[in-house]
Short mmCIF file of C-alpha atoms in Angstrom, two decimals:
data_model
loop_
_atom_site.label_atom_id
_atom_site.label_comp_id
_atom_site.label_asym_id
_atom_site.label_seq_id
_atom_site.Cartn_x
_atom_site.Cartn_y
_atom_site.Cartn_z
CA UNK A 1 -233.37 4.15 -11.37
CA UNK A 2 -237.18 4.04 -11.13
CA UNK A 3 -236.79 3.81 -7.36
CA UNK A 4 -234.67 6.94 -7.48
CA UNK A 5 -237.22 8.88 -9.55
CA UNK A 6 -240.14 7.67 -7.40
CA UNK A 7 -238.41 8.82 -4.24
CA UNK A 8 -237.56 12.23 -5.72
CA UNK A 9 -241.19 12.65 -6.84
CA UNK A 10 -242.50 11.58 -3.42
CA UNK A 11 -240.27 14.00 -1.54
CA UNK A 12 -241.12 16.92 -3.80
CA UNK A 13 -244.82 16.17 -3.42
CA UNK A 14 -244.41 16.03 0.36
CA UNK A 15 -242.52 19.33 0.38
CA UNK A 16 -245.19 20.98 -1.80
CA UNK A 17 -248.12 19.81 0.28
CA UNK A 18 -246.62 20.12 3.75
CA UNK A 19 -246.85 23.75 4.84
CA UNK A 20 -245.42 25.12 1.59
CA UNK A 21 -241.72 24.66 2.41
CA UNK A 22 -240.52 26.41 -0.76
CA UNK A 23 -242.21 29.70 0.15
CA UNK A 24 -240.72 29.62 3.61
CA UNK A 25 -237.25 29.18 2.21
CA UNK A 26 -237.75 32.06 -0.22
CA UNK A 27 -239.30 34.26 2.47
CA UNK A 28 -236.33 33.60 4.74
CA UNK A 29 -233.99 34.45 1.84
CA UNK A 30 -235.79 37.74 1.20
CA UNK A 31 -235.95 38.65 4.91
CA UNK A 32 -232.22 38.05 5.43
CA UNK A 33 -231.45 40.17 2.35
CA UNK A 34 -233.67 42.93 3.73
CA UNK A 35 -231.74 43.01 7.00
CA UNK A 36 -228.45 43.90 5.31
CA UNK A 37 -229.31 47.36 3.96
CA UNK A 38 -230.94 48.10 7.32
CA UNK A 39 -227.78 47.11 9.13
CA UNK A 40 -225.13 48.43 6.75
CA UNK A 41 -226.96 51.57 5.58
CA UNK A 42 -228.76 52.35 2.32
CA UNK A 43 -225.74 53.69 0.42
CA UNK A 44 -225.90 52.28 -3.11
CA UNK A 45 -222.14 52.01 -3.68
CA UNK A 46 -221.51 49.98 -0.53
CA UNK A 47 -224.50 47.73 -1.17
CA UNK A 48 -223.34 47.10 -4.73
CA UNK A 49 -219.92 46.05 -3.48
CA UNK A 50 -221.18 43.55 -0.93
CA UNK A 51 -224.23 42.36 -2.91
CA UNK A 52 -222.76 39.11 -4.25
CA UNK A 53 -221.51 38.00 -0.88
CA UNK A 54 -224.73 38.93 0.88
CA UNK A 55 -226.87 37.04 -1.62
CA UNK A 56 -224.65 33.97 -1.33
CA UNK A 57 -224.58 34.00 2.47
CA UNK A 58 -228.34 34.47 2.67
CA UNK A 59 -228.90 31.63 0.22
CA UNK A 60 -226.57 29.41 2.20
CA UNK A 61 -228.46 30.07 5.42
CA UNK A 62 -231.81 29.56 3.70
CA UNK A 63 -230.63 26.24 2.26
CA UNK A 64 -229.50 25.17 5.73
CA UNK A 65 -232.81 26.10 7.33
CA UNK A 66 -234.66 23.09 5.98
CA UNK A 67 -231.80 20.59 6.34
CA UNK A 68 -232.88 19.20 9.70
CA UNK A 69 -236.14 18.00 8.09
CA UNK A 70 -234.24 16.16 5.36
CA UNK A 71 -234.20 12.80 7.17
CA UNK A 72 -235.82 13.70 10.49
CA UNK A 73 -239.47 13.45 9.39
CA UNK A 74 -238.92 10.09 7.72
CA UNK A 75 -236.91 8.90 10.70
CA UNK A 76 -239.65 9.81 13.17
CA UNK A 77 -242.57 8.23 11.33
CA UNK A 78 -240.57 5.11 10.49
CA UNK A 79 -240.61 5.43 6.70
CA UNK A 80 -236.81 5.69 6.69
CA UNK A 81 -236.58 2.14 8.03
CA UNK A 82 -238.92 0.94 5.32
CA UNK A 83 -236.77 2.73 2.74
CA UNK A 84 -233.71 1.02 4.22
CA UNK A 85 -235.39 -2.35 3.69
CA UNK A 86 -236.12 -1.55 0.04
CA UNK A 87 -233.97 -3.20 -2.65
CA UNK A 88 -232.56 0.22 -3.58
CA UNK A 89 -229.16 0.84 -1.92
CA UNK A 90 -229.06 3.40 0.85
CA UNK A 91 -226.64 5.59 -1.12
CA UNK A 92 -229.19 5.99 -3.92
CA UNK A 93 -231.89 6.82 -1.38
CA UNK A 94 -229.67 9.54 0.09
CA UNK A 95 -228.92 10.88 -3.39
CA UNK A 96 -232.64 10.96 -4.21
CA UNK A 97 -233.53 12.76 -1.00
CA UNK A 98 -230.74 15.31 -1.55
CA UNK A 99 -231.93 15.84 -5.13
CA UNK A 100 -235.46 16.50 -3.90
CA UNK A 101 -234.10 18.83 -1.23
CA UNK A 102 -232.17 20.73 -3.89
CA UNK A 103 -235.19 21.03 -6.19
CA UNK A 104 -237.27 22.45 -3.35
CA UNK A 105 -234.61 24.80 -1.93
CA UNK A 106 -231.50 25.32 -4.06
CA UNK A 107 -233.27 25.67 -7.40
CA UNK A 108 -235.78 28.34 -6.25
CA UNK A 109 -232.97 30.16 -4.47
CA UNK A 110 -230.83 30.20 -7.62
CA UNK A 111 -233.74 31.55 -9.66
CA UNK A 112 -234.56 34.20 -7.05
CA UNK A 113 -230.91 35.25 -6.56
CA UNK A 114 -230.70 37.85 -9.41
CA UNK A 115 -233.81 39.60 -8.09
CA UNK A 116 -232.21 39.82 -4.67
CA UNK A 117 -229.09 41.13 -6.40
CA UNK A 118 -231.21 43.85 -8.04
CA UNK A 119 -232.48 44.95 -4.63
CA UNK A 120 -228.88 45.34 -3.49
CA UNK A 121 -227.72 47.33 -6.54
CA UNK A 122 -225.63 44.47 -7.87
CA UNK A 123 -223.89 44.91 -11.24
CA UNK A 124 -226.33 43.42 -13.82
CA UNK A 125 -223.35 41.85 -15.64
CA UNK A 126 -223.08 39.42 -12.76
CA UNK A 127 -226.69 38.14 -12.77
CA UNK A 128 -226.16 35.31 -15.20
CA UNK A 129 -222.96 34.12 -13.48
CA UNK A 130 -224.68 34.39 -10.10
CA UNK A 131 -227.51 32.10 -11.17
CA UNK A 132 -225.06 29.76 -12.86
CA UNK A 133 -222.75 29.44 -9.87
CA UNK A 134 -225.72 29.00 -7.58
CA UNK A 135 -227.07 26.24 -9.80
CA UNK A 136 -223.66 24.54 -9.42
CA UNK A 137 -223.13 25.42 -5.78
CA UNK A 138 -226.47 24.77 -4.08
CA UNK A 139 -226.49 21.02 -4.89
CA UNK A 140 -223.14 20.83 -3.09
CA UNK A 141 -224.80 22.48 -0.10
CA UNK A 142 -227.63 19.93 -0.18
CA UNK A 143 -225.22 16.98 -0.46
CA UNK A 144 -222.82 18.11 2.28
CA UNK A 145 -225.75 19.18 4.42
CA UNK A 146 -227.14 15.69 3.96
CA UNK A 147 -224.11 14.29 5.80
CA UNK A 148 -224.77 16.61 8.74
CA UNK A 149 -228.49 15.81 8.69
CA UNK A 150 -227.78 12.07 8.62
CA UNK A 151 -225.31 12.31 11.51
CA UNK A 152 -227.73 14.24 13.72
CA UNK A 153 -230.90 12.37 12.73
CA UNK A 154 -231.43 10.71 16.11
CA UNK A 155 -230.26 13.66 18.17
CA UNK A 156 -232.73 15.71 20.18
CA UNK A 157 -232.57 19.41 19.24
CA UNK A 158 -230.01 18.64 16.57
CA UNK A 159 -230.58 21.89 14.65
CA UNK A 160 -227.82 23.94 16.26
CA UNK A 161 -225.42 21.01 16.21
CA UNK A 162 -226.23 20.54 12.53
CA UNK A 163 -225.24 24.11 11.70
CA UNK A 164 -222.01 23.76 13.68
CA UNK A 165 -221.14 20.60 11.76
CA UNK A 166 -222.12 21.86 8.33
CA UNK A 167 -221.19 25.55 8.14
CA UNK A 168 -217.38 25.09 8.15
CA UNK A 169 -217.76 22.58 5.32
CA UNK A 170 -219.76 25.12 3.30
CA UNK A 171 -216.89 27.62 3.15
CA UNK A 172 -215.24 26.52 -0.15
CA UNK A 173 -218.56 26.64 -2.01
CA UNK A 174 -219.24 30.13 -0.72
CA UNK A 175 -215.76 31.38 -1.58
CA UNK A 176 -215.69 30.07 -5.14
CA UNK A 177 -219.30 31.12 -5.76
CA UNK A 178 -218.59 34.71 -4.75
CA UNK A 179 -215.18 34.97 -6.44
CA UNK A 180 -216.60 33.64 -9.71
CA UNK A 181 -219.19 36.43 -9.84
CA UNK A 182 -216.75 39.16 -8.80
CA UNK A 183 -214.07 38.13 -11.30
CA UNK A 184 -216.70 37.74 -14.01
CA UNK A 185 -217.91 41.29 -13.44
CA UNK A 186 -214.34 42.62 -13.33
CA UNK A 187 -213.62 41.01 -16.68
CA UNK A 188 -211.02 38.61 -15.28
CA UNK A 189 -213.08 35.62 -16.28
CA UNK A 190 -215.23 33.42 -14.09
CA UNK A 191 -214.31 30.21 -15.85
CA UNK A 192 -211.66 28.78 -13.48
CA UNK A 193 -213.90 29.24 -10.46
CA UNK A 194 -216.89 27.78 -12.25
CA UNK A 195 -214.76 24.77 -13.14
CA UNK A 196 -213.67 24.41 -9.51
CA UNK A 197 -217.31 24.59 -8.41
CA UNK A 198 -218.18 21.90 -10.94
CA UNK A 199 -215.34 19.76 -9.61
CA UNK A 200 -216.68 20.16 -6.08
CA UNK A 201 -220.16 19.23 -7.27
CA UNK A 202 -218.90 16.06 -8.97
CA UNK A 203 -216.81 15.17 -5.92
CA UNK A 204 -219.77 15.73 -3.61
CA UNK A 205 -222.08 13.60 -5.78
CA UNK A 206 -219.51 10.81 -5.72
CA UNK A 207 -218.50 10.90 -2.05
CA UNK A 208 -221.18 12.55 0.12
CA UNK A 209 -223.89 9.84 -0.28
CA UNK A 210 -221.49 7.20 1.10
CA UNK A 211 -220.90 9.17 4.27
CA UNK A 212 -224.60 10.04 4.69
CA UNK A 213 -225.68 6.45 4.08
CA UNK A 214 -223.15 5.15 6.60
CA UNK A 215 -224.41 7.66 9.17
CA UNK A 216 -228.06 6.77 8.51
CA UNK A 217 -227.40 3.04 8.80
CA UNK A 218 -225.63 3.64 12.08
CA UNK A 219 -228.48 5.73 13.46
CA UNK A 220 -231.08 3.10 12.59
CA UNK A 221 -229.32 0.22 14.32
CA UNK B 1 -203.12 -0.23 30.57
CA UNK B 2 -200.47 -1.36 32.99
CA UNK B 3 -197.70 -0.84 30.43
CA UNK B 4 -198.94 2.57 29.34
CA UNK B 5 -199.48 3.51 32.98
CA UNK B 6 -195.84 2.74 33.67
CA UNK B 7 -194.80 4.94 30.75
CA UNK B 8 -196.87 7.88 31.86
CA UNK B 9 -194.58 9.40 34.55
CA UNK B 10 -191.58 9.04 32.21
CA UNK B 11 -193.42 10.78 29.38
CA UNK B 12 -194.46 13.56 31.73
CA UNK B 13 -190.85 13.96 32.85
CA UNK B 14 -189.61 14.11 29.25
CA UNK B 15 -192.27 16.73 28.46
CA UNK B 16 -191.22 18.88 31.41
CA UNK B 17 -187.52 18.56 30.57
CA UNK B 18 -188.01 19.38 26.87
CA UNK B 19 -190.30 22.29 27.69
CA UNK B 20 -187.79 23.71 30.16
CA UNK B 21 -184.92 23.33 27.70
CA UNK B 22 -186.90 24.74 24.79
CA UNK B 23 -188.20 27.71 26.76
CA UNK B 24 -184.73 28.47 28.16
CA UNK B 25 -183.18 28.22 24.71
CA UNK B 26 -185.94 30.24 23.10
CA UNK B 27 -186.39 32.96 25.67
CA UNK B 28 -182.82 33.50 26.89
CA UNK B 29 -180.29 32.01 24.47
CA UNK B 30 -181.75 32.73 21.03
CA UNK B 31 -181.02 36.27 19.76
CA UNK B 32 -183.82 38.77 19.08
CA UNK B 33 -184.70 39.16 15.43
CA UNK B 34 -183.22 42.17 13.61
CA UNK B 35 -186.63 43.22 12.33
CA UNK B 36 -189.14 41.83 14.78
CA UNK B 37 -187.08 42.31 17.93
CA UNK B 38 -188.12 40.34 20.99
CA UNK B 39 -191.59 39.54 19.66
CA UNK B 40 -190.06 36.85 17.46
CA UNK B 41 -189.97 34.65 20.57
CA UNK B 42 -193.73 34.16 20.27
CA UNK B 43 -192.79 31.90 17.38
CA UNK B 44 -191.52 29.26 19.81
CA UNK B 45 -195.00 28.70 21.20
CA UNK B 46 -196.98 29.67 18.12
CA UNK B 47 -195.46 27.32 15.56
CA UNK B 48 -195.55 24.14 17.74
CA UNK B 49 -199.21 24.62 18.66
CA UNK B 50 -200.15 25.33 15.06
CA UNK B 51 -198.26 22.23 13.96
CA UNK B 52 -199.91 20.07 16.62
CA UNK B 53 -203.39 21.36 15.84
CA UNK B 54 -203.05 19.87 12.38
CA UNK B 55 -201.06 16.78 13.43
CA UNK B 56 -203.71 15.87 16.00
CA UNK B 57 -206.47 16.13 13.42
CA UNK B 58 -204.48 13.79 11.21
CA UNK B 59 -204.12 11.36 14.11
CA UNK B 60 -207.85 11.60 14.78
CA UNK B 61 -208.71 10.94 11.16
CA UNK B 62 -206.36 7.93 11.12
CA UNK B 63 -207.77 6.57 14.40
CA UNK B 64 -211.29 7.10 13.06
CA UNK B 65 -210.49 5.16 9.90
CA UNK B 66 -209.08 2.32 12.04
CA UNK B 67 -212.19 2.44 14.24
CA UNK B 68 -214.53 2.26 11.25
CA UNK B 69 -212.66 -0.37 9.26
CA UNK B 70 -211.37 -2.76 11.95
CA UNK B 71 -213.82 -1.74 14.69
CA UNK B 72 -210.99 -1.52 17.17
CA UNK B 73 -212.47 0.03 20.34
CA UNK B 74 -209.21 1.66 21.47
CA UNK B 75 -208.97 3.61 18.20
CA UNK B 76 -212.34 5.13 19.02
CA UNK B 77 -211.14 6.17 22.43
CA UNK B 78 -207.90 7.59 21.02
CA UNK B 79 -209.85 9.78 18.58
CA UNK B 80 -212.20 10.98 21.30
CA UNK B 81 -209.36 11.70 23.72
CA UNK B 82 -207.42 13.63 21.06
CA UNK B 83 -210.16 16.09 20.15
CA UNK B 84 -210.05 18.41 23.19
CA UNK B 85 -206.24 18.52 23.03
CA UNK B 86 -206.42 19.44 19.37
CA UNK B 87 -209.05 22.10 20.02
CA UNK B 88 -206.89 23.50 22.80
CA UNK B 89 -203.84 23.61 20.54
CA UNK B 90 -205.84 25.35 17.81
CA UNK B 91 -207.07 27.90 20.33
CA UNK B 92 -203.49 28.38 21.55
CA UNK B 93 -202.23 28.86 18.00
CA UNK B 94 -204.96 31.42 17.34
CA UNK B 95 -204.33 33.27 20.61
CA UNK B 96 -200.55 33.43 20.20
CA UNK B 97 -201.06 34.38 16.55
CA UNK B 98 -203.27 37.28 17.57
CA UNK B 99 -200.73 38.45 20.17
CA UNK B 100 -198.02 38.24 17.53
CA UNK B 101 -200.15 39.96 14.92
CA UNK B 102 -200.77 43.03 17.07
CA UNK B 103 -197.14 44.30 17.05
CA UNK B 104 -196.35 42.93 13.56
CA UNK B 105 -199.40 43.75 11.47
CA UNK B 106 -200.84 46.39 13.80
CA UNK B 107 -204.05 44.51 14.47
CA UNK B 108 -205.14 41.52 16.52
CA UNK B 109 -207.23 39.93 13.86
CA UNK B 110 -207.07 40.04 10.09
CA UNK B 111 -209.14 37.88 7.77
CA UNK B 112 -206.05 36.28 6.43
CA UNK B 113 -206.09 32.86 4.83
CA UNK B 114 -204.19 30.93 7.49
CA UNK B 115 -205.94 32.56 10.41
CA UNK B 116 -209.29 31.88 8.83
CA UNK B 117 -208.57 28.25 8.05
CA UNK B 118 -207.29 27.79 11.63
CA UNK B 119 -210.56 29.27 12.90
CA UNK B 120 -212.53 26.88 10.70
CA UNK B 121 -210.41 23.97 11.96
CA UNK B 122 -211.32 25.07 15.48
CA UNK B 123 -215.02 24.97 14.57
CA UNK B 124 -214.60 21.48 13.13
CA UNK B 125 -213.00 20.33 16.39
CA UNK B 126 -215.90 21.86 18.33
CA UNK B 127 -218.45 20.19 16.07
CA UNK B 128 -216.68 16.85 16.51
CA UNK B 129 -216.76 17.18 20.30
CA UNK B 130 -220.38 18.35 20.25
CA UNK B 131 -221.38 15.32 18.20
CA UNK B 132 -219.73 13.02 20.78
CA UNK B 133 -221.58 14.80 23.54
CA UNK B 134 -224.94 14.74 21.74
CA UNK B 135 -225.26 10.97 21.31
CA UNK B 136 -225.65 8.99 24.54
CA UNK B 137 -224.57 5.52 23.45
CA UNK B 138 -220.74 5.63 23.23
CA UNK B 139 -220.60 3.02 20.48
CA UNK B 140 -222.96 4.94 18.18
CA UNK B 141 -221.41 8.27 19.11
CA UNK B 142 -217.99 6.87 18.25
CA UNK B 143 -219.03 5.74 14.79
CA UNK B 144 -220.87 8.97 14.01
CA UNK B 145 -217.88 11.02 15.15
CA UNK B 146 -215.55 8.81 13.09
CA UNK B 147 -217.61 9.50 9.96
CA UNK B 148 -217.46 13.21 10.73
CA UNK B 149 -213.69 13.09 11.26
CA UNK B 150 -213.20 11.39 7.89
CA UNK B 151 -215.50 13.86 6.12
CA UNK B 152 -213.57 16.65 7.82
CA UNK B 153 -210.22 15.25 6.74
CA UNK B 154 -211.39 15.14 3.10
CA UNK B 155 -212.72 18.68 3.38
CA UNK B 156 -209.91 20.37 5.29
CA UNK B 157 -207.46 20.56 2.35
CA UNK B 158 -210.23 21.95 0.14
CA UNK B 159 -211.12 24.52 2.79
CA UNK B 160 -207.46 25.40 3.21
CA UNK B 161 -206.82 25.98 -0.49
CA UNK B 162 -210.07 27.84 -1.08
CA UNK B 163 -209.31 30.19 1.79
CA UNK B 164 -205.74 30.62 0.53
CA UNK B 165 -207.14 31.61 -2.85
CA UNK B 166 -209.46 34.05 -1.17
CA UNK B 167 -206.93 36.15 0.72
CA UNK B 168 -203.45 35.84 2.13
CA UNK B 169 -201.28 38.08 4.29
CA UNK B 170 -199.57 35.52 6.52
CA UNK B 171 -195.97 34.85 5.59
CA UNK B 172 -195.44 31.86 3.35
CA UNK B 173 -194.05 28.55 4.59
CA UNK B 174 -190.55 29.11 5.91
CA UNK B 175 -189.51 25.97 7.80
CA UNK B 176 -190.03 23.23 5.27
CA UNK B 177 -189.29 24.71 1.87
CA UNK B 178 -187.20 23.16 -0.86
CA UNK B 179 -183.58 24.25 -0.65
CA UNK B 180 -183.52 24.42 3.14
CA UNK B 181 -185.20 26.56 5.73
CA UNK B 182 -185.33 30.35 5.50
CA UNK B 183 -184.95 30.57 9.28
CA UNK B 184 -181.44 30.76 10.71
CA UNK B 185 -180.04 28.04 13.01
CA UNK B 186 -180.22 29.87 16.36
CA UNK B 187 -183.93 30.47 15.80
CA UNK B 188 -184.57 27.02 14.42
CA UNK B 189 -183.08 24.95 17.25
CA UNK B 190 -185.37 26.15 20.08
CA UNK B 191 -188.30 25.83 17.75
CA UNK B 192 -187.61 22.18 17.03
CA UNK B 193 -187.07 21.51 20.74
CA UNK B 194 -190.42 23.12 21.43
CA UNK B 195 -192.11 21.12 18.68
CA UNK B 196 -190.67 17.97 20.27
CA UNK B 197 -191.84 19.08 23.71
CA UNK B 198 -195.36 19.78 22.46
CA UNK B 199 -195.52 16.43 20.67
CA UNK B 200 -194.48 14.49 23.77
CA UNK B 201 -196.94 16.58 25.76
CA UNK B 202 -199.69 15.51 23.37
CA UNK B 203 -198.87 11.83 23.80
CA UNK B 204 -198.69 12.19 27.58
CA UNK B 205 -202.07 13.85 27.83
CA UNK B 206 -203.51 11.50 25.22
CA UNK B 207 -202.54 8.38 27.18
CA UNK B 208 -203.76 9.95 30.38
CA UNK B 209 -207.12 10.88 28.85
CA UNK B 210 -207.47 7.42 27.28
CA UNK B 211 -206.98 5.87 30.72
CA UNK B 212 -209.73 8.05 32.10
CA UNK B 213 -212.03 7.24 29.21
CA UNK B 214 -211.51 3.48 29.63
CA UNK B 215 -212.19 3.73 33.36
CA UNK B 216 -215.28 5.87 32.69
CA UNK B 217 -216.60 3.24 30.28
CA UNK B 218 -215.99 0.47 32.81
CA UNK B 219 -217.92 2.41 35.42
CA UNK B 220 -220.70 2.97 32.91
CA UNK B 221 -221.03 -0.70 32.05
CA UNK B 222 -220.87 -1.70 35.73
CA UNK B 223 -223.66 0.77 36.49
CA UNK B 224 -225.73 -0.61 33.63
CA UNK B 225 -225.21 -4.13 34.97
CA UNK B 226 -226.21 -2.97 38.42
CA UNK B 227 -229.33 -1.25 37.11
CA UNK B 228 -230.35 -4.45 35.34
CA UNK B 229 -230.01 -6.20 38.70
#
């Protein structure tokens, strides 16, 4: 457990001090959001209708942007091999790195999401559900993305391949995240979708580290 | 390899015979539908390719599990050889579905649940093949791809149900429903013949591709030996 916390702290510190990764993620989020009114047109009614989906898609892309650095940097400078030699099991290491990734991308995105919703004329009744579903959904993105990052860790120019591997697996999170907000605003109740998101989060916590750890072990042989 | 090589011409002959019978039965014998008219005949190529696109992924996931657990090298090759066939079948199902959708729903593409999950399945096939292509060492590539296939097989049902929840326009299941099929006999028979033909076709091409893969690996290892002097 101390190993887990140490690793999370180390990765967050690295993310904070290396070229301010958090700001880049948020900037990318804001820029993508800005493109939508420019492309779709400034009409408030249309923007309000698509706001939830746009915010979710932009957050998903922003979370994916930093995935290829998740294991790559440690793989290149050799610290991943040292971590593999540590007494902590590889699965815990993966979980720690995904947690750190979530704290530096998913968490800021979830906090920023309602402000982006405001820019797109989103119904204020949905703000709380939006943040809530993003708090549940973005860790799933980090965990599933971790599998893709682990599989492509040794691959040259793996970024495009990573998005091809990971994006289809992101679909359920996106769907339930958006439906929860829409149904919540319509008064149909967001609860079933929030419960499904929670189930996906628990499933991802339980299963994804095994796959990522297996892929990492294989790529370090 | 010698045994499977001896089977190959027979399998090819069975494929050709079944295809000819199924196409004859479907295109000439079976009656046009009272609502859909002649376009219903697209079903005889649409349903088998859709069925195979999923069956092949199941086979790949099974072969991948065998490859990871028992480290059987042939399982690896079977999974690799299956992927392009599966991707082709998915593309065929999508294409025939679009051609069928135009007269029936009035549009080539709708963001309907089944179409969308087929499209996502197609992307997963492409990602699987891209991962094989991206890693040079076949042994490592095989294991990485096997992990991806297993992750995909866990995820596919979730993707399918989430997309179903999201939107559906496609007709519900009509072949395998409790209380018998909702499709009448004359339509059903050519369809099952075609499904059989497609399945045998898959095994024929699979064995053929596995042969090629094994030969390619032999050449690779011989070249490596030669390079080492």
